[in-house]
Short mmCIF file of C-alpha atoms and ligand atoms in Angstrom, two decimals:
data_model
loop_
_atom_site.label_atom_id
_atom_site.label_comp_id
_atom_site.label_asym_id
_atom_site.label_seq_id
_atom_site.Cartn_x
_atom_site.Cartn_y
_atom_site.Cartn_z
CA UNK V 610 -14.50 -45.17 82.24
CA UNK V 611 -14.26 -47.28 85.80
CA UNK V 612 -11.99 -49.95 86.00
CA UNK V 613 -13.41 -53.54 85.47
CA UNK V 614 -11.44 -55.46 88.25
CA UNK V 615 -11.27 -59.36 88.88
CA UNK V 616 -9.49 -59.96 91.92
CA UNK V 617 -8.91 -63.40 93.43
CA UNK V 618 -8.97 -63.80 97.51
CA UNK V 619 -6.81 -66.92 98.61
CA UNK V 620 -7.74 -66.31 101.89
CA UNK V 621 -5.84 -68.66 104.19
CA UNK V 622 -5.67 -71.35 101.51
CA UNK V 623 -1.49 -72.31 99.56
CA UNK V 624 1.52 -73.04 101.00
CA UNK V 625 4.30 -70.71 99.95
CA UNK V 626 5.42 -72.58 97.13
CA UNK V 627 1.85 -73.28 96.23
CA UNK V 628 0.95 -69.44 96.51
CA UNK V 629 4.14 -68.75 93.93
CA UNK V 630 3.66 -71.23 91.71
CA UNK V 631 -0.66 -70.42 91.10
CA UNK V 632 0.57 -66.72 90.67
CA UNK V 633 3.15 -68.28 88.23
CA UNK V 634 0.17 -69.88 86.25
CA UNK V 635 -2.34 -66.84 86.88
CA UNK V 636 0.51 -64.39 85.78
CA UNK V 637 1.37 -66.48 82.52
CA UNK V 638 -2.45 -66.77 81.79
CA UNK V 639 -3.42 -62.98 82.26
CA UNK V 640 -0.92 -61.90 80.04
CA UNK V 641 -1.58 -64.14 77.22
CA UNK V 642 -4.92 -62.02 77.20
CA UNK V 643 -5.91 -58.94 75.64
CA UNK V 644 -7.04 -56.08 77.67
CA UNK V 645 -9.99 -56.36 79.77
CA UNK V 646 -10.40 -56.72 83.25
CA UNK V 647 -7.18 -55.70 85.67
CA UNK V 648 -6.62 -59.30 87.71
CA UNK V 649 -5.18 -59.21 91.15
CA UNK V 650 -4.77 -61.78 93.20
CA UNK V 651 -4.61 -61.30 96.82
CA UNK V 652 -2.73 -64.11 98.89
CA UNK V 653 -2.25 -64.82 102.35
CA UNK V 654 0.44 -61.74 104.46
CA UNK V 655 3.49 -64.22 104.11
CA UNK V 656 3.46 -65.08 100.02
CA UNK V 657 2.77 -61.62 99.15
CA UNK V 658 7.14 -60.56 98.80
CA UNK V 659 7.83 -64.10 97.21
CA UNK V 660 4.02 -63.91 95.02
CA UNK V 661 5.10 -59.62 93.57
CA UNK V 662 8.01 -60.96 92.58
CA UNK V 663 6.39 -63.61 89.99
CA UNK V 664 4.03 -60.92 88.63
CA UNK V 665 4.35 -58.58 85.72
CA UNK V 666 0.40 -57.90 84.54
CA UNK V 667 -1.07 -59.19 87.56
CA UNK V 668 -1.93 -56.55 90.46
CA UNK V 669 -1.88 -57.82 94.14
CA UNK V 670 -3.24 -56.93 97.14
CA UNK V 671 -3.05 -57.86 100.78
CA UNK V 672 -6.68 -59.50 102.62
CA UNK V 673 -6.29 -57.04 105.61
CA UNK V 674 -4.31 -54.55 107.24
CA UNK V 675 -3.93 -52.77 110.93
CA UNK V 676 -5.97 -50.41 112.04
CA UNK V 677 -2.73 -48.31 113.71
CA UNK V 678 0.23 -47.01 112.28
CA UNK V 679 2.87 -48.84 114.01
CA UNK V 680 4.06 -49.62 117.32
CA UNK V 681 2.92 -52.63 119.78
CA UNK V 682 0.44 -54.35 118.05
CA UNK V 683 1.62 -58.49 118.17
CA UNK V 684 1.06 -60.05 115.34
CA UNK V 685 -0.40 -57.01 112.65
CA UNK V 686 0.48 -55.68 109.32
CA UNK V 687 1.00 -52.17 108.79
CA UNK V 688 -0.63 -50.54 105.49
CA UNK V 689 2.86 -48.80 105.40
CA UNK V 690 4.56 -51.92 105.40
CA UNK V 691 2.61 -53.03 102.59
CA UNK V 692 3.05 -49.71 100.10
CA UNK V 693 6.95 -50.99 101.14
CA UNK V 694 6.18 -54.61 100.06
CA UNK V 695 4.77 -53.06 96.76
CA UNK V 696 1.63 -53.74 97.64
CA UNK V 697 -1.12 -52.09 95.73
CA UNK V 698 -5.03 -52.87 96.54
CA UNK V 699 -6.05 -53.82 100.27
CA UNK V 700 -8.84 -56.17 101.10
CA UNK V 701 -10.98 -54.22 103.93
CA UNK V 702 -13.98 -55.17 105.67
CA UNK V 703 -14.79 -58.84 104.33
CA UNK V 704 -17.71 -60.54 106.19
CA UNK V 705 -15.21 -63.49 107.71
CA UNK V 706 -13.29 -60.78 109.59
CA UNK V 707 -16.41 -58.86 110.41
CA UNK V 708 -17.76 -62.39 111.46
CA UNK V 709 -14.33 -64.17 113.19
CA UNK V 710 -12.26 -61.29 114.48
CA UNK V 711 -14.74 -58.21 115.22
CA UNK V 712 -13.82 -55.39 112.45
CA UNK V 713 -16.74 -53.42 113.29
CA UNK V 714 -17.16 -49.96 110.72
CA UNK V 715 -15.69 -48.28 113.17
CA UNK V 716 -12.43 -50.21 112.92
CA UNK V 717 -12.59 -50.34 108.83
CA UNK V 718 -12.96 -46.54 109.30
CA UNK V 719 -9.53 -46.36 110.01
CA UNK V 720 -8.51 -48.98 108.12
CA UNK V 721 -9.64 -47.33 105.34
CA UNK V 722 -7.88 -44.14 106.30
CA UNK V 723 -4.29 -45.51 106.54
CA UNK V 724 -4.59 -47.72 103.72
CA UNK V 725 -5.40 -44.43 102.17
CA UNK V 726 -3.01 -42.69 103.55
CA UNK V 727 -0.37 -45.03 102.42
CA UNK V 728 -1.22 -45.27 98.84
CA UNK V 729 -2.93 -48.29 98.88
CA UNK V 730 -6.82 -48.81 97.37
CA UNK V 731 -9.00 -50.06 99.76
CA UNK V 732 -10.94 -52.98 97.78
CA UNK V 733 -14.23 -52.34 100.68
CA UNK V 734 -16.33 -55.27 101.59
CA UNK V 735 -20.24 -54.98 102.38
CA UNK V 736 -22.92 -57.40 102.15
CA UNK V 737 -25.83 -58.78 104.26
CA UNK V 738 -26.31 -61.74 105.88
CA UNK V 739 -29.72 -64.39 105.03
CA UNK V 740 -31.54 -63.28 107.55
CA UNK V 741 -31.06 -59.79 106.71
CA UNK V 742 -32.14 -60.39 103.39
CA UNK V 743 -35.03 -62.72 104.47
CA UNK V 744 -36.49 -59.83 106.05
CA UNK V 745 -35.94 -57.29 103.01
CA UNK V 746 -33.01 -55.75 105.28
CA UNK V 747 -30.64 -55.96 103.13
CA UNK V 748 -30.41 -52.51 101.40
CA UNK V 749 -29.99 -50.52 104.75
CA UNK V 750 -27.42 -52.68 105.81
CA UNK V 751 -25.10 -52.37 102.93
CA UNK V 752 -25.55 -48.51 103.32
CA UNK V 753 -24.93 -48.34 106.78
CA UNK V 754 -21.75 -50.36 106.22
CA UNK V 755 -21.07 -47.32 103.72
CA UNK V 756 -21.91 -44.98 105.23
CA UNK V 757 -19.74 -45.80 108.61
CA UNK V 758 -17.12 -46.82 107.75
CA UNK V 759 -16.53 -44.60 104.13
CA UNK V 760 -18.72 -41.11 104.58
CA UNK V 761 -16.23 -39.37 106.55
CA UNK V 762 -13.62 -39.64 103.71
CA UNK V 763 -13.98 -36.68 101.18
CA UNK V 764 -14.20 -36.91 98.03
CA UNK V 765 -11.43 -36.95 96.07
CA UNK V 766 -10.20 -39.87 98.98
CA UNK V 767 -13.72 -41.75 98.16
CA UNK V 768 -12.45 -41.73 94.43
CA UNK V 769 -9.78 -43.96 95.24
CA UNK V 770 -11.76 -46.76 96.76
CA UNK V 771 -13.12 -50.05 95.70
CA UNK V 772 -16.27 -51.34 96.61
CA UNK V 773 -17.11 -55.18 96.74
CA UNK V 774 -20.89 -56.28 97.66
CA UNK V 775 -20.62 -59.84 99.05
CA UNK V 776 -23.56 -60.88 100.15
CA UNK V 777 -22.89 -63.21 102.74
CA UNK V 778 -25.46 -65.81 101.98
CA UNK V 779 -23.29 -66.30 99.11
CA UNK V 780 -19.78 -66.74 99.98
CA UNK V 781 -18.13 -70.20 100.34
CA UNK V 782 -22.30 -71.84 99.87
CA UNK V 783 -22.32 -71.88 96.01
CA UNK V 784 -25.76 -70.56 96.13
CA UNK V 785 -24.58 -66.94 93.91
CA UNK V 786 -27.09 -63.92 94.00
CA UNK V 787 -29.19 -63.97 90.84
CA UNK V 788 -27.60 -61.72 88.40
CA UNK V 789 -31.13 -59.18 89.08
CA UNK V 790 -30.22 -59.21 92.72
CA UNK V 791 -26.61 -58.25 91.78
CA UNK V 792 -27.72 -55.55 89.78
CA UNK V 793 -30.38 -54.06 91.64
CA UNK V 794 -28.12 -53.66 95.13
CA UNK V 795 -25.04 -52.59 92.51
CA UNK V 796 -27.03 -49.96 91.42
CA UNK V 797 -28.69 -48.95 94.92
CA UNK V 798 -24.97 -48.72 96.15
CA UNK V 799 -24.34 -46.63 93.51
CA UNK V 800 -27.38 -44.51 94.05
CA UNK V 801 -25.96 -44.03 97.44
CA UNK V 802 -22.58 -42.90 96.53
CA UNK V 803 -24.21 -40.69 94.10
CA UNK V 804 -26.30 -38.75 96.65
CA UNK V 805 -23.25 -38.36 98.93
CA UNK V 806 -20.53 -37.81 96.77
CA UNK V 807 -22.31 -36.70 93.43
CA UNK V 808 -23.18 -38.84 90.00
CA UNK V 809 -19.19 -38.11 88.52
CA UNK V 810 -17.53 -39.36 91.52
CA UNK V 811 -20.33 -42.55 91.63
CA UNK V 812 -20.05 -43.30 87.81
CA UNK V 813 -16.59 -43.77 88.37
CA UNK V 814 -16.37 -45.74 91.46
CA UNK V 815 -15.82 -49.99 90.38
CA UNK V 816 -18.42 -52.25 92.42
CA UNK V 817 -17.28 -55.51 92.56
CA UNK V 818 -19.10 -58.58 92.96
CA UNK V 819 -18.21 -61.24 95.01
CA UNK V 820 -19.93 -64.64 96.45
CA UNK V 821 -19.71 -68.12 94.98
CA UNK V 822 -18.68 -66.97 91.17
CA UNK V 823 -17.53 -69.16 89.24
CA UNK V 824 -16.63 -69.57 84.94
CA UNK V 825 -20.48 -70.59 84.20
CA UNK V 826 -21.95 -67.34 85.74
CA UNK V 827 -19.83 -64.65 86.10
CA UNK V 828 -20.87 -63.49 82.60
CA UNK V 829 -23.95 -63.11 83.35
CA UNK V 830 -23.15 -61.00 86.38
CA UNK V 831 -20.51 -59.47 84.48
CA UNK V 832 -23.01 -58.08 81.91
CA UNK V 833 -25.13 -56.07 84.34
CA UNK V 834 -24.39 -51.89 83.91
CA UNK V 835 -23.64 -51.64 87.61
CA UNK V 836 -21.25 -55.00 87.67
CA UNK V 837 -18.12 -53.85 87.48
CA UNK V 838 -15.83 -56.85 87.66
CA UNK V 839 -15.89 -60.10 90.96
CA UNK V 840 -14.01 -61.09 94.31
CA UNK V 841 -13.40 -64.48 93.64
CA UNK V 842 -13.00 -66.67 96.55
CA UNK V 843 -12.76 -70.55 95.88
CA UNK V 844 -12.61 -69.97 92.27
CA UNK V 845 -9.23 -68.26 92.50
CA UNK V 846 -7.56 -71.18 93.68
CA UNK V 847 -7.27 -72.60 90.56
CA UNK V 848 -5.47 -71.07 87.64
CA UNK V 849 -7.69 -72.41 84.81
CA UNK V 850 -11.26 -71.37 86.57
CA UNK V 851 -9.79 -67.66 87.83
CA UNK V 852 -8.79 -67.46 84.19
CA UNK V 853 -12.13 -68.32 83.18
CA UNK V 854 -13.66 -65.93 85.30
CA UNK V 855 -11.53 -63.04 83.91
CA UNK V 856 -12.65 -64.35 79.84
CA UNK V 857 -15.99 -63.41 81.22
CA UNK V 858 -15.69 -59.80 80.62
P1 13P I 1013 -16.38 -67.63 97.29
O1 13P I 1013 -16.08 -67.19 95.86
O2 13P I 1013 -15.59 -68.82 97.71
O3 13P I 1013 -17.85 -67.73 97.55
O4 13P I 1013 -15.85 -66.45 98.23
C1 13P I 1013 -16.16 -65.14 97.92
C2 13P I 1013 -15.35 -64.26 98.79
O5 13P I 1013 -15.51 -64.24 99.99
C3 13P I 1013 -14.32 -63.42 98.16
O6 13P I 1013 -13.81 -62.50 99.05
#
C-alpha cells in the first residue's frame, strides 16, 4: 500500500517563534487523529532544529538542498547536514526555484542523488506552466521533468522518491486543477513510471498533489485512485485549515 502523504510548504513565510509555535499547533492536532495520512510540514532552513524538536507524529522536511556535497558553496545547505538535523523528506524541484533561482533537471538530477544518498526522500516537484497547458503541452512536460532529472536513478533508488505534480497555473492563484485534471496527469505520471520502472515499483510510488488546496476541495482530489495525498502551500500556514486538509483523507 503507498503512503498517503500531506505535507505543508511554509516556504519563506513565519518567524522563528511563529514557525515553532504553528508546528506546536499542527503537532498537537495530528496526533489527536487516527491514522491516515503521514503530515509533514516543511519550514523555512533556519526553524527546521528549533521546529524537530516540537514534533513527535509530525514528519519534516527541508524546501531545498545543494546540489554538492560540501565545500565552498556561500550560503547552501548540504543534504548531509540535513540527515544530521534529523531531517527526513526534501522538497526538490518546485516551480518557484525552477522559476527564481534556475534549478534546471539537470541540477535536481543531483539533487536528487545526494538527497538520496544521504537518506533523505526526495518529495520531486513537476508541473506545467498555463501556457503549456493552453497548448495541450502539458503531459510531455511533466515527463520530461521525469524523465531528466529521475530516469538515471535505478530502481530500487526510484522506490524511495516522492512525486508532487504542481501545476503551476495553480500555485499561490487559487484557481486548483479540477479533480479530472488531477487524476488524469496522476495517472499518466504513473503510466510513465510504470513503463520505466515496471507496474510494482509505479503502484507503490505516492503522487502528491499540490496547487491552491484548500479544506473545501482536497477531498475531492483526495478521492481520485491516482491522488495520493497534497503539497499544501498557503493552506499550511494555518493550523486549523492544514488540519482540515489532512481530515480529508
Ligand atoms: P499553494 O497551496 O499556496 O497554491 O502552493 C502550492 C505549493 O506551491 C506547494 O508547494
Amino acid at each position: 500500500m503507498r503512503k498517503k502523504i500531506v505535507a505543508g510548504n511554509w516556504k519563506m513565510n513565519k518567524t522563528l517563534q511563529e514557525g515553532v509555535a504553528l508546528a506546536q499547533t499542527v503537532e498537537q492536532m495530528a496526533s489527536a487523529l487516527s491514522g491516515g495520512a503521514q503530515v509533514v510540514v516543511a519550514p523555512p532552513f533556519l526553524h527546521l532544529t528549533e521546529v524537530k524538536k516540537v514534533l513527535k507524529t509530525v514528519s519534516i522536511a527541508a524546501q531545498n538542498c545543494a546540489a554538492e556535497s560540501s565545500g565552498a558553496y556561500t550560503g547552501e545547505v548540504s543534504a548531509a547536514m540535513l540527515k544530521s538535523a534529523g531531517i527526513e523528506y526534501v522538497i526538490l524541484g518546485h516551480s518557484e526555484r525552477r522559476a527564481y533561482y534556475g534549478e534546471t533537471d539537470a541540477i535536481l538530477a543531483k539533487k536528487v542523488d545526494l538527497a538520496l544518498a544521504n537518506g533523505l526522500t526526495p518529495i520531486f516537484c513537476c508541473g506545467e506552466v498555463l501556457s503549456e497547458r493552453e497548448q495541450n503541452l502539458h503531459l510531455g512536460v511533466v515527463k520530461t521533468q521525469l524523465a531528466d532529472a529521475l530516469f538515471h536513478l535505478s530502481a530500487e533508488q526510484f522506490s524511495r522518491i516522492v512525486i508532487a505534480y504542481e501545476p503551476v497555473w495553480a500555485i499561490g492563484t487559487g484557481v486548483t486543477a479540477t479533480s479530472d485534471q488531477a487524476q488524469e496527469m496522476h495517472h499518466y505520471i504513473r503510466g510513465v513510471l510504470a513503463e520505466k520502472y515496471g507496474a510494482a515499483v509505479a503502484n507503490e510510488i505516492s503522487i502528491l498533489y499540490g496547487g491552491s488546496c484548500k479544506p473545501s476541495n482536497a477531498g475531492e482530489l483526495f478521492a481520485n485512485p491516482d491522488v495520493d495525498g497534497g503539497l499544501i502551500g498557503g493552506a499550511s500556514l494555518e493550523a486549523g485549515d492544514f488540519i482540515g486538509i489532512v481530515k480529508a483523507f
